[in-house]
Amino acid sequence: MSCVDSCTRRGWQNLTIGGAAMRFQDRRMQGSNDGQAPGRGTAVITRTKPKTKKPSLYRVLILNDDYTPMEFVIHILERFFQKDREAATRIMLHVHNHGVGECGVYTFEVAETKVSQVMDFARQHQHPLQCVMEKK
C-alpha cells in the first residue's frame, strides 16, 4: 500500500495552494458529521513553513604593500567600513605588522561591493592597495 493510499484511507489529503503545501483531513470520510446535515463536513488545514537558509558570510581583507600611505588606509577604513579613528588605526597597524587585516564580515553582495569600492578609490588616488574577500 502506497503512502497516498494510506493517507487517503485515513482521511488525509495533500493540497497545494499558492505554492504552499498543505494537508487537510476531511472528516466526512471518517463518517463523523458532528450533528451536521449529511454531506457537510469539516476540514483541518495546516500550513508547512518554508525553511530558509542563512546566507554565507565573507571576510573583507586589506593586504599590505610598501607604497600605500598608512593615513590613506585609515581613511579607507573610516569611509567604506564606518570605523572610528581608533579602530581604523588598530586595523591599519595589524595590516602593517601582519600583512593582512580584516575590515569586516558581510554577505556576498555587500562584501563584493565594498571590495570594488575600495579598489576603485585606491586606483583613483594612484595607490596599489589590494582589497580581497574570502569565505568565512
PDB file of C-alpha atoms in Angstrom:
ATOM      1  CA  MET A   1       0.000   0.000   0.000  1.00  0.00           C
ATOM      2  CA  SER A   2       1.437   3.377  -1.001  1.00  0.00           C
ATOM      3  CA  CYS A   3       1.577   6.435   1.225  1.00  0.00           C
ATOM      4  CA  VAL A   4      -1.093   8.096  -0.909  1.00  0.00           C
ATOM      5  CA  ASP A   5      -3.465   5.136  -0.444  1.00  0.00           C
ATOM      6  CA  SER A   6      -2.706   5.029   3.285  1.00  0.00           C
ATOM      7  CA  CYS A   7      -3.273   8.769   3.717  1.00  0.00           C
ATOM      8  CA  THR A   8      -6.477   8.694   1.671  1.00  0.00           C
ATOM      9  CA  ARG A   9      -7.881   5.796   3.692  1.00  0.00           C
ATOM     10  CA  ARG A  10      -7.216   7.713   6.903  1.00  0.00           C
ATOM     11  CA  GLY A  11      -8.900  10.796   5.501  1.00  0.00           C
ATOM     12  CA  TRP A  12      -5.727  12.831   4.927  1.00  0.00           C
ATOM     13  CA  GLN A  13      -5.246  14.547   1.608  1.00  0.00           C
ATOM     14  CA  ASN A  14      -2.431  16.735   0.308  1.00  0.00           C
ATOM     15  CA  LEU A  15      -3.193  20.093  -1.231  1.00  0.00           C
ATOM     16  CA  THR A  16      -1.035  22.800  -2.763  1.00  0.00           C
ATOM     17  CA  ILE A  17      -2.286  26.382  -2.628  1.00  0.00           C
ATOM     18  CA  GLY A  18      -0.164  29.260  -3.917  1.00  0.00           C
ATOM     19  CA  GLY A  19       2.979  27.145  -3.797  1.00  0.00           C
ATOM     20  CA  ALA A  20       2.497  26.223  -0.108  1.00  0.00           C
ATOM     21  CA  ALA A  21       1.983  22.558   0.651  1.00  0.00           C
ATOM     22  CA  MET A  22      -0.977  21.872   2.916  1.00  0.00           C
ATOM     23  CA  ARG A  23      -2.556  18.791   4.381  1.00  0.00           C
ATOM     24  CA  PHE A  24      -6.151  18.546   5.400  1.00  0.00           C
ATOM     25  CA  GLN A  25      -8.323  15.892   6.940  1.00  0.00           C
ATOM     26  CA  ASP A  26     -11.808  15.519   5.569  1.00  0.00           C
ATOM     27  CA  ARG A  27     -13.936  14.360   8.468  1.00  0.00           C
ATOM     28  CA  ARG A  28     -16.720  13.239   6.102  1.00  0.00           C
ATOM     29  CA  MET A  29     -14.552  10.314   5.100  1.00  0.00           C
ATOM     30  CA  GLN A  30     -14.492   9.111   8.697  1.00  0.00           C
ATOM     31  CA  GLY A  31     -18.284   9.208   8.998  1.00  0.00           C
ATOM     32  CA  SER A  32     -18.230  11.980  11.593  1.00  0.00           C
ATOM     33  CA  ASN A  33     -20.823  14.670  10.926  1.00  0.00           C
ATOM     34  CA  ASP A  34     -20.881  16.079  14.451  1.00  0.00           C
ATOM     35  CA  GLY A  35     -24.634  16.670  14.231  1.00  0.00           C
ATOM     36  CA  GLN A  36     -24.469  18.394  10.852  1.00  0.00           C
ATOM     37  CA  ALA A  37     -26.539  17.614   7.802  1.00  0.00           C
ATOM     38  CA  PRO A  38     -25.352  14.672   5.666  1.00  0.00           C
ATOM     39  CA  GLY A  39     -22.686  15.639   3.149  1.00  0.00           C
ATOM     40  CA  ARG A  40     -21.386  18.581   5.180  1.00  0.00           C
ATOM     41  CA  GLY A  41     -18.056  18.012   6.895  1.00  0.00           C
ATOM     42  CA  THR A  42     -15.258  19.994   8.409  1.00  0.00           C
ATOM     43  CA  ALA A  43     -11.660  20.198   7.302  1.00  0.00           C
ATOM     44  CA  VAL A  44      -8.488  20.930   9.258  1.00  0.00           C
ATOM     45  CA  ILE A  45      -5.793  22.715   7.228  1.00  0.00           C
ATOM     46  CA  THR A  46      -2.183  23.026   8.353  1.00  0.00           C
ATOM     47  CA  ARG A  47       0.500  25.058   6.559  1.00  0.00           C
ATOM     48  CA  THR A  48       4.091  23.926   6.282  1.00  0.00           C
ATOM     49  CA  LYS A  49       6.571  26.772   6.739  1.00  0.00           C
ATOM     50  CA  PRO A  50       9.339  27.050   4.154  1.00  0.00           C
ATOM     51  CA  LYS A  51      12.806  26.640   5.652  1.00  0.00           C
ATOM     52  CA  THR A  52      15.197  29.476   4.872  1.00  0.00           C
ATOM     53  CA  LYS A  53      18.948  29.085   4.900  1.00  0.00           C
ATOM     54  CA  LYS A  54      21.231  31.772   6.312  1.00  0.00           C
ATOM     55  CA  PRO A  55      23.474  33.372   3.670  1.00  0.00           C
ATOM     56  CA  SER A  56      27.184  32.623   3.591  1.00  0.00           C
ATOM     57  CA  LEU A  57      29.407  35.293   5.081  1.00  0.00           C
ATOM     58  CA  TYR A  58      32.588  36.717   3.575  1.00  0.00           C
ATOM     59  CA  ARG A  59      35.537  38.477   5.206  1.00  0.00           C
ATOM     60  CA  VAL A  60      36.803  41.649   3.533  1.00  0.00           C
ATOM     61  CA  LEU A  61      40.585  41.869   3.882  1.00  0.00           C
ATOM     62  CA  ILE A  62      43.140  44.591   3.130  1.00  0.00           C
ATOM     63  CA  LEU A  63      46.601  43.413   2.086  1.00  0.00           C
ATOM     64  CA  ASN A  64      49.833  45.181   2.982  1.00  0.00           C
ATOM     65  CA  ASP A  65      52.066  46.825   0.406  1.00  0.00           C
ATOM     66  CA  ASP A  66      55.151  49.029   0.658  1.00  0.00           C
ATOM     67  CA  TYR A  67      53.713  52.051  -1.167  1.00  0.00           C
ATOM     68  CA  THR A  68      50.239  52.917   0.166  1.00  0.00           C
ATOM     69  CA  PRO A  69      50.452  55.500   2.976  1.00  0.00           C
ATOM     70  CA  MET A  70      49.116  54.471   6.380  1.00  0.00           C
ATOM     71  CA  GLU A  71      46.918  57.551   6.510  1.00  0.00           C
ATOM     72  CA  PHE A  72      45.240  56.508   3.255  1.00  0.00           C
ATOM     73  CA  VAL A  73      44.422  53.065   4.691  1.00  0.00           C
ATOM     74  CA  ILE A  74      42.923  54.718   7.779  1.00  0.00           C
ATOM     75  CA  HIS A  75      40.840  56.963   5.510  1.00  0.00           C
ATOM     76  CA  ILE A  76      39.512  53.916   3.597  1.00  0.00           C
ATOM     77  CA  LEU A  77      38.576  52.117   6.811  1.00  0.00           C
ATOM     78  CA  GLU A  78      36.715  55.172   8.068  1.00  0.00           C
ATOM     79  CA  ARG A  79      34.975  55.923   4.783  1.00  0.00           C
ATOM     80  CA  PHE A  80      33.962  52.485   3.476  1.00  0.00           C
ATOM     81  CA  PHE A  81      33.796  50.405   6.654  1.00  0.00           C
ATOM     82  CA  GLN A  82      32.475  53.035   9.113  1.00  0.00           C
ATOM     83  CA  LYS A  83      35.334  52.503  11.575  1.00  0.00           C
ATOM     84  CA  ASP A  84      36.176  55.194  14.101  1.00  0.00           C
ATOM     85  CA  ARG A  85      39.689  56.643  14.119  1.00  0.00           C
ATOM     86  CA  GLU A  86      40.928  54.321  16.870  1.00  0.00           C
ATOM     87  CA  ALA A  87      39.584  51.102  15.278  1.00  0.00           C
ATOM     88  CA  ALA A  88      40.856  52.148  11.844  1.00  0.00           C
ATOM     89  CA  THR A  89      44.329  52.806  13.260  1.00  0.00           C
ATOM     90  CA  ARG A  90      44.325  49.430  15.026  1.00  0.00           C
ATOM     91  CA  ILE A  91      43.368  47.593  11.800  1.00  0.00           C
ATOM     92  CA  MET A  92      45.925  49.576   9.773  1.00  0.00           C
ATOM     93  CA  LEU A  93      48.696  48.636  12.215  1.00  0.00           C
ATOM     94  CA  HIS A  94      47.616  44.984  12.046  1.00  0.00           C
ATOM     95  CA  VAL A  95      47.834  45.140   8.237  1.00  0.00           C
ATOM     96  CA  HIS A  96      51.259  46.810   8.503  1.00  0.00           C
ATOM     97  CA  ASN A  97      52.643  44.281  11.010  1.00  0.00           C
ATOM     98  CA  HIS A  98      50.995  41.049   9.827  1.00  0.00           C
ATOM     99  CA  GLY A  99      50.466  41.664   6.111  1.00  0.00           C
ATOM    100  CA  VAL A 100      46.676  41.398   6.183  1.00  0.00           C
ATOM    101  CA  GLY A 101      43.797  42.845   8.196  1.00  0.00           C
ATOM    102  CA  GLU A 102      40.069  42.148   8.393  1.00  0.00           C
ATOM    103  CA  CYS A 103      37.835  45.125   7.686  1.00  0.00           C
ATOM    104  CA  GLY A 104      34.508  43.391   8.285  1.00  0.00           C
ATOM    105  CA  VAL A 105      32.295  40.370   7.609  1.00  0.00           C
ATOM    106  CA  TYR A 106      29.396  40.716   5.164  1.00  0.00           C
ATOM    107  CA  THR A 107      27.099  38.783   2.847  1.00  0.00           C
ATOM    108  CA  PHE A 108      28.465  38.086  -0.637  1.00  0.00           C
ATOM    109  CA  GLU A 109      26.899  41.071  -2.411  1.00  0.00           C
ATOM    110  CA  VAL A 110      27.866  43.581   0.279  1.00  0.00           C
ATOM    111  CA  ALA A 111      31.438  42.238   0.508  1.00  0.00           C
ATOM    112  CA  GLU A 112      31.799  42.313  -3.273  1.00  0.00           C
ATOM    113  CA  THR A 113      30.592  45.912  -3.393  1.00  0.00           C
ATOM    114  CA  LYS A 114      32.962  47.034  -0.621  1.00  0.00           C
ATOM    115  CA  VAL A 115      35.967  45.375  -2.323  1.00  0.00           C
ATOM    116  CA  SER A 116      35.057  47.053  -5.603  1.00  0.00           C
ATOM    117  CA  GLN A 117      34.628  50.466  -3.962  1.00  0.00           C
ATOM    118  CA  VAL A 118      37.976  50.251  -2.144  1.00  0.00           C
ATOM    119  CA  MET A 119      39.844  49.080  -5.243  1.00  0.00           C
ATOM    120  CA  ASP A 120      38.322  51.835  -7.416  1.00  0.00           C
ATOM    121  CA  PHE A 121      39.062  54.509  -4.807  1.00  0.00           C
ATOM    122  CA  ALA A 122      42.689  53.326  -4.436  1.00  0.00           C
ATOM    123  CA  ARG A 123      43.198  53.369  -8.231  1.00  0.00           C
ATOM    124  CA  GLN A 124      41.722  56.866  -8.498  1.00  0.00           C
ATOM    125  CA  HIS A 125      44.306  58.029  -5.972  1.00  0.00           C
ATOM    126  CA  GLN A 126      47.083  56.020  -7.683  1.00  0.00           C
ATOM    127  CA  HIS A 127      47.754  53.618  -4.809  1.00  0.00           C
ATOM    128  CA  PRO A 128      48.459  49.888  -5.327  1.00  0.00           C
ATOM    129  CA  LEU A 129      46.332  48.889  -2.311  1.00  0.00           C
ATOM    130  CA  GLN A 130      44.764  45.433  -2.596  1.00  0.00           C
ATOM    131  CA  CYS A 131      41.431  44.502  -1.043  1.00  0.00           C
ATOM    132  CA  VAL A 132      40.046  40.974  -1.291  1.00  0.00           C
ATOM    133  CA  MET A 133      37.221  38.870   0.120  1.00  0.00           C
ATOM    134  CA  GLU A 134      37.237  35.274   1.337  1.00  0.00           C
ATOM    135  CA  LYS A 135      34.513  32.939   2.546  1.00  0.00           C
ATOM    136  CA  LYS A 136      34.357  32.727   6.314  1.00  0.00           C
TER     137      LYS A 136
END
